[in-house]
């Protein structure tokens, strides 16, 4: 680890971004976080992210010393300009374009642009994001080619040499659970199960072995399958 290096992590409070945050905390001497309030139906994740940050500080003191400023940016325009299952009361299904209605056009691109503006001001070169094209539901803004193109555009537009770091790009959800275990052992896995949020519907009334959620939306199903594979079991169970 380069002690004088730093990174800005796009942190939603979910499984993926928490694993990315842990990865950054093992590699960089100073790590800051940025989240986005974009009118998401599962706004509960904004509360969860505070809990995750507090848990990391209390349970991982070395990481806590490296964990710096957190910022949540208001991007409520998505509530106005998009008609998706993540920003309105729309059914989660495959639409006529072949993409899930949970796809929010331009979301990751705008997130990265906003994060780069923060990184510019805060002096970070590395921007860490949990985009993944293995379990990405077909979202075009999660593809590695998209992320590389955004990196080029940001560097040209801001005259910087940002590096968008995507530790999960080539791994699936089971491997993401494994990575969390490699980084922080059972303690980090337990933290992710208990404190993070993934469910598209914002349901935290049901507790499964992999965490809280409705258990039937695509995000819950993906997380559950990955956890089952990680634990070597056949499927989730209510506890």
GROMACS .gro file of C-alpha atoms in nm:
model
  239
    1UNK     CA    1   0.000   0.000   0.000
    2UNK     CA    2   0.120   0.349  -0.082
    3UNK     CA    3   0.060   0.537   0.244
    4UNK     CA    4   0.046   0.876   0.075
    5UNK     CA    5  -0.194   0.764  -0.196
    6UNK     CA    6  -0.565   0.830  -0.187
    7UNK     CA    7  -0.889   0.725  -0.349
    8UNK     CA    8  -1.252   0.830  -0.373
    9UNK     CA    9  -1.502   0.543  -0.356
   10UNK     CA   10  -1.852   0.555  -0.504
   11UNK     CA   11  -2.034   0.419  -0.203
   12UNK     CA   12  -2.405   0.334  -0.209
   13UNK     CA   13  -2.426   0.122   0.104
   14UNK     CA   14  -2.470  -0.202  -0.091
   15UNK     CA   15  -2.270  -0.524  -0.102
   16UNK     CA   16  -2.061  -0.430  -0.404
   17UNK     CA   17  -1.964  -0.080  -0.299
   18UNK     CA   18  -1.886  -0.197   0.055
   19UNK     CA   19  -1.650  -0.460  -0.086
   20UNK     CA   20  -1.492  -0.195  -0.309
   21UNK     CA   21  -1.452   0.031  -0.007
   22UNK     CA   22  -1.279  -0.246   0.188
   23UNK     CA   23  -1.053  -0.309  -0.110
   24UNK     CA   24  -0.961   0.059  -0.126
   25UNK     CA   25  -0.892   0.072   0.246
   26UNK     CA   26  -0.636  -0.205   0.208
   27UNK     CA   27  -0.461  -0.029  -0.081
   28UNK     CA   28  -0.467   0.343  -0.011
   29UNK     CA   29  -0.360   0.558   0.280
   30UNK     CA   30  -0.657   0.793   0.259
   31UNK     CA   31  -1.002   0.696   0.137
   32UNK     CA   32  -1.305   0.919   0.102
   33UNK     CA   33  -1.657   0.824  -0.006
   34UNK     CA   34  -1.932   0.975  -0.212
   35UNK     CA   35  -2.294   0.865  -0.243
   36UNK     CA   36  -2.593   0.980  -0.444
   37UNK     CA   37  -2.950   1.064  -0.353
   38UNK     CA   38  -3.118   1.030  -0.692
   39UNK     CA   39  -3.474   0.964  -0.587
   40UNK     CA   40  -3.420   0.591  -0.570
   41UNK     CA   41  -3.709   0.375  -0.445
   42UNK     CA   42  -3.465   0.197  -0.217
   43UNK     CA   43  -3.361   0.519  -0.043
   44UNK     CA   44  -3.309   0.308   0.267
   45UNK     CA   45  -2.961   0.243   0.127
   46UNK     CA   46  -2.870   0.601   0.223
   47UNK     CA   47  -2.935   0.513   0.586
   48UNK     CA   48  -2.751   0.185   0.552
   49UNK     CA   49  -2.440   0.352   0.414
   50UNK     CA   50  -2.408   0.555   0.736
   51UNK     CA   51  -2.435   0.239   0.939
   52UNK     CA   52  -2.174   0.062   0.725
   53UNK     CA   53  -1.929   0.349   0.763
   54UNK     CA   54  -1.980   0.351   1.140
   55UNK     CA   55  -1.934  -0.027   1.158
   56UNK     CA   56  -1.613  -0.013   0.957
   57UNK     CA   57  -1.475   0.254   1.187
   58UNK     CA   58  -1.562   0.057   1.499
   59UNK     CA   59  -1.479  -0.296   1.382
   60UNK     CA   60  -1.174  -0.224   1.166
   61UNK     CA   61  -0.971   0.042   1.350
   62UNK     CA   62  -0.683   0.042   1.100
   63UNK     CA   63  -0.924   0.097   0.813
   64UNK     CA   64  -1.109   0.352   1.022
   65UNK     CA   65  -0.795   0.563   1.049
   66UNK     CA   66  -0.776   0.579   0.670
   67UNK     CA   67  -1.144   0.652   0.619
   68UNK     CA   68  -1.202   1.020   0.561
   69UNK     CA   69  -1.476   1.254   0.450
   70UNK     CA   70  -1.810   1.123   0.326
   71UNK     CA   71  -2.039   1.321   0.099
   72UNK     CA   72  -2.388   1.256  -0.040
   73UNK     CA   73  -2.475   1.446  -0.357
   74UNK     CA   74  -2.829   1.537  -0.455
   75UNK     CA   75  -2.908   1.409  -0.805
   76UNK     CA   76  -3.285   1.415  -0.787
   77UNK     CA   77  -3.309   1.505  -1.155
   78UNK     CA   78  -3.322   1.132  -1.228
   79UNK     CA   79  -3.662   1.126  -1.061
   80UNK     CA   80  -3.775   1.381  -1.319
   81UNK     CA   81  -3.609   1.263  -1.637
   82UNK     CA   82  -3.624   0.886  -1.605
   83UNK     CA   83  -3.914   0.642  -1.604
   84UNK     CA   84  -3.758   0.337  -1.445
   85UNK     CA   85  -3.839   0.082  -1.177
   86UNK     CA   86  -3.571   0.232  -0.954
   87UNK     CA   87  -3.709   0.585  -0.963
   88UNK     CA   88  -4.085   0.530  -1.000
   89UNK     CA   89  -4.348   0.276  -0.907
   90UNK     CA   90  -4.294   0.077  -1.225
   91UNK     CA   91  -4.296  -0.303  -1.252
   92UNK     CA   92  -3.958  -0.473  -1.264
   93UNK     CA   93  -3.954  -0.652  -1.598
   94UNK     CA   94  -3.775  -0.664  -1.930
   95UNK     CA   95  -3.886  -0.376  -2.151
   96UNK     CA   96  -3.909  -0.358  -2.528
   97UNK     CA   97  -3.541  -0.261  -2.557
   98UNK     CA   98  -3.440  -0.591  -2.397
   99UNK     CA   99  -3.310  -0.422  -2.083
  100UNK     CA  100  -3.460  -0.449  -1.733
  101UNK     CA  101  -3.679  -0.158  -1.628
  102UNK     CA  102  -3.431  -0.117  -1.339
  103UNK     CA  103  -3.182   0.032  -1.584
  104UNK     CA  104  -3.151   0.407  -1.517
  105UNK     CA  105  -3.009   0.559  -1.838
  106UNK     CA  106  -2.697   0.764  -1.779
  107UNK     CA  107  -2.683   0.691  -1.407
  108UNK     CA  108  -2.330   0.557  -1.380
  109UNK     CA  109  -2.200   0.810  -1.631
  110UNK     CA  110  -2.340   1.099  -1.429
  111UNK     CA  111  -2.226   0.939  -1.102
  112UNK     CA  112  -1.870   0.916  -1.232
  113UNK     CA  113  -1.876   1.274  -1.364
  114UNK     CA  114  -1.998   1.402  -1.027
  115UNK     CA  115  -1.744   1.187  -0.842
  116UNK     CA  116  -1.466   1.320  -1.064
  117UNK     CA  117  -1.568   1.675  -0.978
  118UNK     CA  118  -1.535   1.583  -0.609
  119UNK     CA  119  -1.205   1.404  -0.674
  120UNK     CA  120  -1.078   1.710  -0.861
  121UNK     CA  121  -1.147   1.932  -0.562
  122UNK     CA  122  -1.027   1.682  -0.301
  123UNK     CA  123  -0.706   1.587  -0.482
  124UNK     CA  124  -0.781   1.222  -0.560
  125UNK     CA  125  -0.646   1.050  -0.870
  126UNK     CA  126  -0.816   0.713  -0.814
  127UNK     CA  127  -1.195   0.680  -0.836
  128UNK     CA  128  -1.324   0.339  -0.726
  129UNK     CA  129  -1.656   0.202  -0.850
  130UNK     CA  130  -1.839  -0.130  -0.816
  131UNK     CA  131  -1.938  -0.162  -1.182
  132UNK     CA  132  -1.933  -0.519  -1.304
  133UNK     CA  133  -2.003  -0.668  -1.645
  134UNK     CA  134  -2.024  -1.027  -1.520
  135UNK     CA  135  -2.348  -0.996  -1.321
  136UNK     CA  136  -2.461  -0.667  -1.473
  137UNK     CA  137  -2.813  -0.749  -1.597
  138UNK     CA  138  -2.714  -0.609  -1.935
  139UNK     CA  139  -2.672  -0.251  -1.813
  140UNK     CA  140  -2.461  -0.085  -2.085
  141UNK     CA  141  -2.310   0.167  -1.841
  142UNK     CA  142  -2.158  -0.118  -1.637
  143UNK     CA  143  -1.949  -0.244  -1.929
  144UNK     CA  144  -1.574  -0.211  -1.909
  145UNK     CA  145  -1.568  -0.034  -2.246
  146UNK     CA  146  -1.812   0.228  -2.114
  147UNK     CA  147  -1.607   0.289  -1.802
  148UNK     CA  148  -1.287   0.326  -2.003
  149UNK     CA  149  -1.456   0.570  -2.239
  150UNK     CA  150  -1.587   0.776  -1.945
  151UNK     CA  151  -1.236   0.782  -1.797
  152UNK     CA  152  -1.099   0.922  -2.123
  153UNK     CA  153  -1.375   1.184  -2.141
  154UNK     CA  154  -1.322   1.295  -1.780
  155UNK     CA  155  -0.947   1.324  -1.825
  156UNK     CA  156  -0.988   1.529  -2.140
  157UNK     CA  157  -1.263   1.745  -1.992
  158UNK     CA  158  -1.084   1.815  -1.664
  159UNK     CA  159  -0.724   1.795  -1.785
  160UNK     CA  160  -0.646   1.529  -1.523
  161UNK     CA  161  -0.518   1.172  -1.513
  162UNK     CA  162  -0.799   1.007  -1.319
  163UNK     CA  163  -0.799   0.628  -1.302
  164UNK     CA  164  -1.140   0.463  -1.263
  165UNK     CA  165  -1.069   0.149  -1.063
  166UNK     CA  166  -1.332  -0.128  -1.085
  167UNK     CA  167  -1.225  -0.424  -0.865
  168UNK     CA  168  -1.542  -0.622  -0.942
  169UNK     CA  169  -1.550  -0.579  -1.319
  170UNK     CA  170  -1.457  -0.938  -1.406
  171UNK     CA  171  -1.600  -1.132  -1.112
  172UNK     CA  172  -1.947  -1.259  -1.025
  173UNK     CA  173  -2.143  -1.218  -0.702
  174UNK     CA  174  -2.004  -1.536  -0.546
  175UNK     CA  175  -1.652  -1.413  -0.613
  176UNK     CA  176  -1.748  -1.075  -0.466
  177UNK     CA  177  -1.845  -1.249  -0.141
  178UNK     CA  178  -1.513  -1.438  -0.155
  179UNK     CA  179  -1.324  -1.114  -0.209
  180UNK     CA  180  -1.493  -0.960   0.096
  181UNK     CA  181  -1.387  -1.261   0.301
  182UNK     CA  182  -1.029  -1.234   0.177
  183UNK     CA  183  -1.021  -0.866   0.269
  184UNK     CA  184  -1.187  -0.872   0.609
  185UNK     CA  185  -1.267  -1.232   0.702
  186UNK     CA  186  -1.593  -1.341   0.861
  187UNK     CA  187  -1.624  -1.003   1.033
  188UNK     CA  188  -1.653  -0.817   0.705
  189UNK     CA  189  -1.888  -1.077   0.555
  190UNK     CA  190  -2.110  -1.050   0.863
  191UNK     CA  191  -2.104  -0.670   0.838
  192UNK     CA  192  -2.211  -0.688   0.474
  193UNK     CA  193  -2.490  -0.933   0.552
  194UNK     CA  194  -2.624  -0.726   0.841
  195UNK     CA  195  -2.566  -0.363   0.745
  196UNK     CA  196  -2.565  -0.329   0.365
  197UNK     CA  197  -2.870  -0.301   0.142
  198UNK     CA  198  -2.929  -0.441  -0.206
  199UNK     CA  199  -3.305  -0.495  -0.254
  200UNK     CA  200  -3.452  -0.279  -0.532
  201UNK     CA  201  -3.779  -0.247  -0.340
  202UNK     CA  202  -3.613  -0.122  -0.023
  203UNK     CA  203  -3.751  -0.410   0.184
  204UNK     CA  204  -3.575  -0.462   0.518
  205UNK     CA  205  -3.862  -0.646   0.685
  206UNK     CA  206  -3.723  -0.988   0.598
  207UNK     CA  207  -3.386  -1.119   0.709
  208UNK     CA  208  -3.226  -1.398   0.506
  209UNK     CA  209  -2.892  -1.565   0.555
  210UNK     CA  210  -2.749  -1.327   0.292
  211UNK     CA  211  -2.906  -1.012   0.441
  212UNK     CA  212  -3.229  -0.809   0.419
  213UNK     CA  213  -3.460  -0.787   0.119
  214UNK     CA  214  -3.778  -0.899  -0.052
  215UNK     CA  215  -3.601  -1.210  -0.175
  216UNK     CA  216  -3.760  -1.198  -0.520
  217UNK     CA  217  -3.639  -0.886  -0.704
  218UNK     CA  218  -3.342  -0.937  -0.940
  219UNK     CA  219  -3.100  -0.772  -0.698
  220UNK     CA  220  -3.204  -1.000  -0.411
  221UNK     CA  221  -3.193  -1.309  -0.631
  222UNK     CA  222  -2.845  -1.224  -0.755
  223UNK     CA  223  -2.715  -1.157  -0.406
  224UNK     CA  224  -2.877  -1.476  -0.271
  225UNK     CA  225  -2.736  -1.695  -0.548
  226UNK     CA  226  -2.392  -1.552  -0.498
  227UNK     CA  227  -2.407  -1.604  -0.124
  228UNK     CA  228  -2.528  -1.962  -0.166
  229UNK     CA  229  -2.242  -2.035  -0.403
  230UNK     CA  230  -1.997  -1.868  -0.163
  231UNK     CA  231  -2.120  -2.079   0.126
  232UNK     CA  232  -2.147  -2.390  -0.087
  233UNK     CA  233  -2.516  -2.432  -0.026
  234UNK     CA  234  -2.804  -2.474  -0.268
  235UNK     CA  235  -3.017  -2.174  -0.178
  236UNK     CA  236  -3.117  -1.910   0.076
  237UNK     CA  237  -3.328  -1.959   0.384
  238UNK     CA  238  -3.521  -1.726   0.615
  239UNK     CA  239  -3.369  -1.690   0.964
   0.00000   0.00000   0.00000
